């Protein structure tokens, strides 16, 4: 049995089967994009997104979508 954080200080047990099922779902449902940033830049982005109340992924995706809408 493994544990995953639901939120700060709160953990929930999950099995290897659940982990594998989640990985299969994510692979089927989402595309992945990898970006490279200079050392130290990642932490700045993560912290900035958190201050906005967003995950890093949500923050980046919203910026991309906003830019794409403005260029139509």
XYZ file of C-alpha atoms in Angstrom:
72
model
C 0.000 0.000 0.000
C 1.251 3.474 -0.875
C 0.068 6.890 0.219
C -0.699 9.980 -1.796
C -1.229 13.514 -0.529
C -4.767 14.807 -0.989
C -3.753 18.162 0.410
C -1.122 19.393 2.791
C -0.920 16.960 5.708
C -3.785 14.715 4.499
C -2.835 11.394 2.945
C -4.856 8.568 1.397
C -3.761 4.983 0.824
C -3.819 3.658 -2.740
C -2.804 0.350 -4.247
C -0.456 -0.436 -7.122
C -3.536 -1.436 -9.150
C -5.067 1.999 -8.600
C -1.790 3.641 -9.575
C -1.644 1.600 -12.797
C -5.294 2.358 -13.601
C -4.649 6.078 -13.153
C -1.577 5.887 -15.402
C -3.610 4.118 -18.122
C -6.385 6.708 -17.872
C -3.924 9.609 -18.066
C -2.167 8.094 -21.084
C -5.495 7.621 -22.889
C -6.954 11.012 -21.938
C -4.099 13.520 -22.040
C -1.281 14.573 -24.339
C 2.012 15.580 -22.738
C 4.213 18.523 -23.616
C 7.671 18.877 -22.120
C 9.303 22.277 -21.824
C 12.814 23.151 -20.733
C 13.621 26.212 -18.649
C 16.871 27.460 -17.181
C 17.901 26.223 -13.742
C 15.975 28.095 -11.067
C 13.228 29.237 -13.454
C 11.006 26.227 -12.746
C 10.728 27.049 -9.041
C 9.843 30.666 -9.843
C 7.060 29.490 -12.182
C 5.745 26.945 -9.649
C 5.691 29.550 -6.861
C 4.058 32.199 -9.045
C 1.334 29.775 -10.141
C 0.719 28.796 -6.506
C 0.331 32.462 -5.536
C -2.357 32.701 -8.233
C -4.098 29.679 -6.675
C -3.322 27.479 -9.683
C -1.312 24.392 -10.432
C 1.706 24.877 -12.668
C -0.053 22.994 -15.470
C -3.241 25.035 -15.148
C -1.234 28.278 -15.132
C 0.749 27.379 -18.267
C -2.255 26.004 -20.190
C -4.316 29.119 -19.427
C -1.495 31.367 -20.674
C -1.234 29.373 -23.912
C -5.008 29.416 -24.454
C -5.160 33.178 -23.804
C -2.359 33.792 -26.305
C -4.006 31.591 -28.924
C -7.373 33.378 -28.504
C -5.721 36.773 -28.930
C -4.121 35.717 -32.248
C -7.327 34.589 -34.021
